[in-house]
Amino acid sequence: MMAKKRLMMLGPPGAGKGTQAKLLSERLSIPHVSTGDMLREARREATPMGVEAGRYMDAGQLVPDEVVIGIVRDCLGGEKGANGFILDGFPRTRAQAEALSAMGLELDAVLNIRVSDEEVVRRLGGRVSCPVCGAVYHEIFNPPTVANTCDACGHVGLVKRDDDQEATILKRLEGYWKQTDPLVEFYRSKGVLVDIDGARSTGEVEASVVDAVS
Ligand code: AP5
C-alpha cells in the first residue's frame, strides 16, 4: 500500500528525475508536476512569461523564483494539491522550498537521485524526446525501437532539447551545486529525504523509488 503522496524528485540535471516521476505518477495515479515542462510549454506558446523564461533556460540559469513559485501556486494552490503530486524540478532554491511550505504543502518524501557529473553529461548528451507526446529516450541507454520514431505515439522525428548542449549542461550543473544541492541538507534535517543511487538501470532505480514511498 502506497502511503506517501506529496513527493518531490531532487537531483542534478539528467539524474533521471523526469523518467522516474513519470513512472511513479502512473503507478500512484497522482499528477507529475514538472516546472521545466511547464516553462517549455509557455515558451512554445510564446507567452510573455515563456519568452522571458526562455532566456534564462538557454543560458543554463534558473528562472527567477517569483515566476516559478507563481506557476506552482497556480497548479497546486488551494485544494488542487490535496490528493497528492510528484514535483519534478521544484523547489530548486531555499526561497522556493519556503514558498511551498507557505502554501501548506509540506512534502512527505524527497527522493534525492544521485549521479556523478560525468554521468549527467553522458545522459544529457544523448537525450532525445518526442515533440508530440513528450516521451524521453536516450540514443544509447534507452533508444526507441525504430530509429528516430517515438514508441509511444509513432511520431517520426525525435528532437534534442536546446539546453542539452555541452556548454549549457555544464552551466546547469554549476547552478545545481550552488543553488539546489543545499536543499539536500534542508530536507534531510526535516526527516523526509531519501537518497537513491541513480547510477543504475532505470528499473533498478524505479524499484528503490517505489520502496521509498511505500
Ligand atoms: P528541467 O526540465 O527541470 O531540467 P533539469 O532539472 O535540468 O532536468 P532534466 O529534465 O534535464 O533531467 P532529468 O533529471 O529529468 O532526467 P531525464 O529523466 O530526462 O529544467 C530545465 C530548465 O528550466 C532549468 O535549467 C531552468 O532554467 C528552468 N527551471 C525548471 N524548474 C525551475 C525551478 N524550479 N526554478 C528555476 N528554474 C527552473 O533523463 C535524462 C536522460 O537520461 C534521458 O535520455 C533518459 O532516457 C536517460 N536516463 C534516465 N534514467 C536513466 C538510467 N537509470 N540509466 C541510463 N539512462 C537514463
Short mmCIF file of C-alpha atoms and ligand atoms in Angstrom, two decimals:
data_model
loop_
_atom_site.label_atom_id
_atom_site.label_comp_id
_atom_site.label_asym_id
_atom_site.label_seq_id
_atom_site.Cartn_x
_atom_site.Cartn_y
_atom_site.Cartn_z
CA MET A 1 0.00 0.00 0.00
CA MET A 2 1.47 3.38 -1.01
CA ALA A 3 1.14 5.92 1.75
CA LYS A 4 3.27 8.90 0.82
CA LYS A 5 1.61 11.20 -1.69
CA ARG A 6 3.34 14.59 -1.57
CA LEU A 7 6.58 13.74 -3.26
CA MET A 8 9.49 15.51 -4.84
CA MET A 9 12.29 14.34 -7.14
CA LEU A 10 15.54 16.12 -6.30
CA GLY A 11 18.86 15.71 -8.09
CA PRO A 12 21.12 17.22 -10.73
CA PRO A 13 20.03 17.82 -14.32
CA GLY A 14 19.85 14.50 -16.13
CA ALA A 15 19.72 12.40 -12.95
CA GLY A 16 16.55 10.73 -14.23
CA LYS A 17 14.01 12.80 -12.25
CA GLY A 18 11.57 13.09 -15.14
CA THR A 19 11.93 9.43 -16.13
CA GLN A 20 11.21 8.25 -12.58
CA ALA A 21 8.48 10.85 -11.91
CA LYS A 22 6.52 9.65 -14.98
CA LEU A 23 6.77 6.01 -13.90
CA LEU A 24 5.70 6.81 -10.34
CA SER A 25 2.88 9.07 -11.48
CA GLU A 26 1.38 6.18 -13.48
CA ARG A 27 1.87 3.76 -10.60
CA LEU A 28 0.30 6.02 -7.95
CA SER A 29 -2.20 7.81 -10.23
CA ILE A 30 -1.15 11.22 -8.97
CA PRO A 31 -0.04 14.14 -11.16
CA HIS A 32 3.54 14.65 -12.32
CA VAL A 33 4.26 18.36 -11.91
CA SER A 34 7.37 19.40 -13.84
CA THR A 35 8.25 23.10 -13.75
CA GLY A 36 10.66 22.51 -16.65
CA ASP A 37 7.84 21.07 -18.81
CA MET A 38 5.50 23.94 -17.87
CA LEU A 39 8.15 26.53 -18.70
CA ARG A 40 8.88 24.85 -22.07
CA GLU A 41 5.16 24.83 -22.85
CA ALA A 42 4.86 28.55 -22.01
CA ARG A 43 7.83 29.09 -24.28
CA ARG A 44 6.26 27.18 -27.19
CA GLU A 45 3.09 29.25 -26.76
CA ALA A 46 5.28 32.39 -26.73
CA THR A 47 3.54 33.89 -23.70
CA PRO A 48 5.43 36.91 -22.25
CA MET A 49 6.46 34.75 -19.28
CA GLY A 50 7.58 31.94 -21.59
CA VAL A 51 9.71 34.24 -23.73
CA GLU A 52 11.35 35.76 -20.64
CA ALA A 53 11.92 32.32 -19.03
CA GLY A 54 13.47 31.03 -22.26
CA ARG A 55 16.35 33.49 -21.93
CA TYR A 56 17.35 32.00 -18.58
CA MET A 57 16.86 28.42 -19.76
CA ASP A 58 19.06 28.89 -22.84
CA ALA A 59 21.77 30.33 -20.61
CA GLY A 60 21.59 27.32 -18.27
CA GLN A 61 20.37 29.54 -15.41
CA LEU A 62 17.43 29.24 -13.07
CA VAL A 63 14.30 31.20 -13.93
CA PRO A 64 13.59 33.81 -11.17
CA ASP A 65 11.94 32.40 -8.05
CA GLU A 66 8.80 34.55 -8.24
CA VAL A 67 7.97 33.27 -11.74
CA VAL A 68 8.33 29.59 -10.84
CA ILE A 69 6.59 29.96 -7.47
CA GLY A 70 3.65 31.60 -9.29
CA ILE A 71 3.42 28.65 -11.71
CA VAL A 72 3.39 26.10 -8.87
CA ARG A 73 0.86 28.12 -6.88
CA ASP A 74 -1.48 28.18 -9.91
CA CYS A 75 -1.05 24.43 -10.35
CA LEU A 76 -1.21 23.17 -6.75
CA GLY A 77 -2.51 26.04 -4.57
CA GLY A 78 -5.82 25.87 -2.68
CA GLU A 79 -7.34 22.40 -2.89
CA LYS A 80 -5.59 21.43 -6.14
CA GLY A 81 -2.69 19.66 -4.45
CA ALA A 82 -4.88 17.91 -1.89
CA ASN A 83 -4.78 14.44 -3.46
CA GLY A 84 -1.03 14.33 -3.90
CA PHE A 85 1.57 15.14 -6.54
CA ILE A 86 5.10 14.38 -7.69
CA LEU A 87 7.12 17.56 -8.02
CA ASP A 88 9.94 17.31 -10.58
CA GLY A 89 12.43 20.19 -10.64
CA PHE A 90 10.77 22.26 -7.88
CA PRO A 91 11.81 23.52 -5.37
CA ARG A 92 15.31 24.35 -6.55
CA THR A 93 16.19 27.13 -4.11
CA ARG A 94 15.63 27.74 -0.41
CA ALA A 95 13.14 30.53 -1.29
CA GLN A 96 11.12 28.07 -3.42
CA ALA A 97 11.14 25.48 -0.62
CA GLU A 98 9.86 28.05 1.85
CA ALA A 99 7.17 29.19 -0.59
CA LEU A 100 5.96 25.59 -0.93
CA SER A 101 5.65 25.30 2.85
CA ALA A 102 3.82 28.62 2.94
CA MET A 103 1.26 27.12 0.51
CA GLY A 104 0.60 24.46 3.19
CA LEU A 105 2.19 21.77 1.00
CA GLU A 106 4.71 20.02 3.26
CA LEU A 107 6.43 17.11 1.50
CA ASP A 108 6.08 13.51 2.71
CA ALA A 109 9.23 12.35 0.91
CA VAL A 110 12.04 13.92 -1.13
CA LEU A 111 13.74 11.40 -3.40
CA ASN A 112 17.30 12.55 -3.92
CA ILE A 113 18.55 10.84 -7.10
CA ARG A 114 22.34 10.88 -7.06
CA VAL A 115 24.56 10.56 -10.12
CA SER A 116 28.05 11.87 -10.92
CA ASP A 117 28.66 14.95 -13.10
CA GLU A 118 30.27 12.69 -15.74
CA GLU A 119 27.11 10.56 -15.90
CA VAL A 120 24.98 13.73 -16.24
CA VAL A 121 26.98 14.78 -19.30
CA ARG A 122 26.64 11.27 -20.83
CA ARG A 123 22.89 11.16 -20.20
CA LEU A 124 22.01 14.65 -21.38
CA GLY A 125 24.38 14.46 -24.35
CA GLY A 126 22.34 11.53 -25.72
CA ARG A 127 18.83 12.53 -24.68
CA VAL A 128 16.16 12.83 -27.38
CA SER A 129 12.44 13.29 -26.90
CA CYS A 130 9.22 13.26 -28.85
CA PRO A 131 7.97 16.78 -29.64
CA VAL A 132 4.38 15.49 -29.83
CA CYS A 133 3.86 13.37 -26.68
CA GLY A 134 6.99 14.21 -24.65
CA ALA A 135 8.30 10.62 -24.32
CA VAL A 136 12.02 10.68 -23.42
CA TYR A 137 14.72 8.39 -24.87
CA HIS A 138 18.49 8.10 -24.85
CA GLU A 139 20.38 7.37 -28.06
CA ILE A 140 22.42 4.61 -26.35
CA PHE A 141 20.88 3.77 -22.93
CA ASN A 142 17.22 3.78 -23.96
CA PRO A 143 16.83 4.03 -27.75
CA PRO A 144 13.39 3.86 -29.42
CA THR A 145 12.59 0.52 -31.10
CA VAL A 146 12.68 2.09 -34.57
CA ALA A 147 15.34 4.77 -35.07
CA ASN A 148 14.06 8.34 -34.77
CA THR A 149 10.48 7.15 -34.15
CA CYS A 150 8.51 7.53 -30.91
CA ASP A 151 7.46 4.17 -29.43
CA ALA A 152 4.58 5.82 -27.59
CA CYS A 153 2.82 7.77 -30.36
CA GLY A 154 4.58 6.78 -33.61
CA HIS A 155 5.76 10.32 -34.45
CA VAL A 156 8.83 10.36 -36.69
CA GLY A 157 11.46 12.95 -35.74
CA LEU A 158 12.82 12.91 -32.19
CA VAL A 159 14.45 16.13 -31.01
CA LYS A 160 17.22 17.28 -28.66
CA ARG A 161 16.48 19.94 -26.07
CA ASP A 162 18.05 23.36 -26.74
CA ASP A 163 19.70 23.35 -23.30
CA ASP A 164 21.35 19.93 -23.80
CA GLN A 165 24.45 21.42 -25.49
CA GLU A 166 27.57 20.52 -23.51
CA ALA A 167 28.43 24.12 -22.51
CA THR A 168 24.87 24.68 -21.22
CA ILE A 169 24.85 21.34 -19.40
CA LEU A 170 28.00 22.40 -17.52
CA LYS A 171 26.38 25.73 -16.56
CA ARG A 172 23.26 23.93 -15.33
CA LEU A 173 25.42 21.60 -13.24
CA GLU A 174 27.29 24.55 -11.73
CA GLY A 175 23.97 26.17 -10.82
CA TYR A 176 22.73 22.90 -9.34
CA TRP A 177 25.68 22.57 -6.96
CA LYS A 178 25.45 26.23 -5.85
CA GLN A 179 21.72 26.80 -5.62
CA THR A 180 19.92 23.46 -5.34
CA ASP A 181 22.24 20.99 -3.62
CA PRO A 182 21.84 22.87 -0.25
CA LEU A 183 18.23 21.60 -0.27
CA VAL A 184 19.57 18.09 0.35
CA GLU A 185 20.56 19.03 3.92
CA PHE A 186 17.46 21.23 4.31
CA TYR A 187 15.14 18.27 3.65
CA ARG A 188 17.38 15.77 5.46
CA SER A 189 17.03 17.91 8.59
CA LYS A 190 13.23 17.69 8.20
CA GLY A 191 13.48 13.88 8.13
CA VAL A 192 11.92 13.43 4.67
CA LEU A 193 14.99 12.92 2.46
CA VAL A 194 15.72 9.52 0.91
CA ASP A 195 18.99 9.06 -1.02
CA ILE A 196 18.63 6.98 -4.18
CA ASP A 197 21.62 5.70 -6.17
CA GLY A 198 20.70 6.89 -9.67
CA ALA A 199 23.72 5.30 -11.39
CA ARG A 200 21.88 2.02 -12.06
CA SER A 201 19.41 0.85 -14.67
CA THR A 202 16.05 2.63 -14.88
CA GLY A 203 14.32 -0.48 -13.47
CA GLU A 204 16.66 -0.74 -10.50
CA VAL A 205 16.25 2.95 -9.69
CA GLU A 206 12.47 2.59 -10.01
CA ALA A 207 12.46 -0.30 -7.52
CA SER A 208 14.27 1.89 -4.95
CA VAL A 209 11.88 4.77 -5.60
CA VAL A 210 8.83 2.55 -5.08
CA ASP A 211 10.37 1.15 -1.92
CA ALA A 212 10.99 4.67 -0.61
CA VAL A 213 7.38 5.81 -1.00
CA SER A 214 5.75 2.61 0.24
P1 AP5 B 1 14.18 20.83 -16.11
O1 AP5 B 1 13.40 20.45 -17.30
O2 AP5 B 1 13.64 20.58 -14.76
O3 AP5 B 1 15.63 20.19 -16.31
P2 AP5 B 1 16.68 19.53 -15.31
O4 AP5 B 1 16.43 19.63 -13.85
O5 AP5 B 1 17.95 20.10 -15.78
O6 AP5 B 1 16.48 18.03 -15.51
P3 AP5 B 1 16.35 17.28 -16.85
O7 AP5 B 1 14.94 17.32 -17.34
O8 AP5 B 1 17.40 17.75 -17.79
O9 AP5 B 1 16.77 15.81 -16.41
P4 AP5 B 1 16.01 14.69 -15.57
O10 AP5 B 1 16.65 14.56 -14.23
O11 AP5 B 1 14.53 14.85 -15.61
O12 AP5 B 1 16.46 13.42 -16.44
P5 AP5 B 1 15.66 12.55 -17.51
O13 AP5 B 1 14.70 11.66 -16.80
O14 AP5 B 1 15.16 13.38 -18.64
O15 AP5 B 1 14.54 22.38 -16.17
C1 AP5 B 1 15.00 23.00 -17.34
C2 AP5 B 1 15.26 24.47 -17.06
O16 AP5 B 1 14.02 25.12 -16.66
C3 AP5 B 1 16.23 24.78 -15.92
O17 AP5 B 1 17.57 24.75 -16.35
C4 AP5 B 1 15.76 26.17 -15.50
O18 AP5 B 1 16.22 27.15 -16.40
C5 AP5 B 1 14.25 26.08 -15.64
N1 AP5 B 1 13.59 25.63 -14.40
C6 AP5 B 1 12.87 24.49 -14.23
N2 AP5 B 1 12.43 24.41 -12.96
C7 AP5 B 1 12.87 25.52 -12.32
C8 AP5 B 1 12.77 25.99 -10.99
N3 AP5 B 1 12.11 25.30 -10.03
N4 AP5 B 1 13.36 27.17 -10.67
C9 AP5 B 1 14.02 27.90 -11.61
N5 AP5 B 1 14.18 27.49 -12.90
C10 AP5 B 1 13.61 26.32 -13.24
O19 AP5 B 1 16.88 11.62 -18.03
C11 AP5 B 1 17.97 12.20 -18.74
C12 AP5 B 1 18.45 11.20 -19.83
O20 AP5 B 1 18.99 10.04 -19.18
C13 AP5 B 1 17.34 10.68 -20.74
O21 AP5 B 1 17.87 10.49 -22.02
C14 AP5 B 1 16.92 9.32 -20.11
O22 AP5 B 1 16.42 8.42 -21.10
C15 AP5 B 1 18.27 8.85 -19.56
N6 AP5 B 1 18.10 8.07 -18.32
C16 AP5 B 1 17.21 8.26 -17.30
N7 AP5 B 1 17.40 7.34 -16.33
C17 AP5 B 1 18.45 6.56 -16.74
C18 AP5 B 1 19.14 5.43 -16.17
N8 AP5 B 1 18.80 4.94 -14.97
N9 AP5 B 1 20.17 4.89 -16.87
C19 AP5 B 1 20.55 5.39 -18.10
N10 AP5 B 1 19.93 6.44 -18.70
C20 AP5 B 1 18.89 7.04 -18.01
#
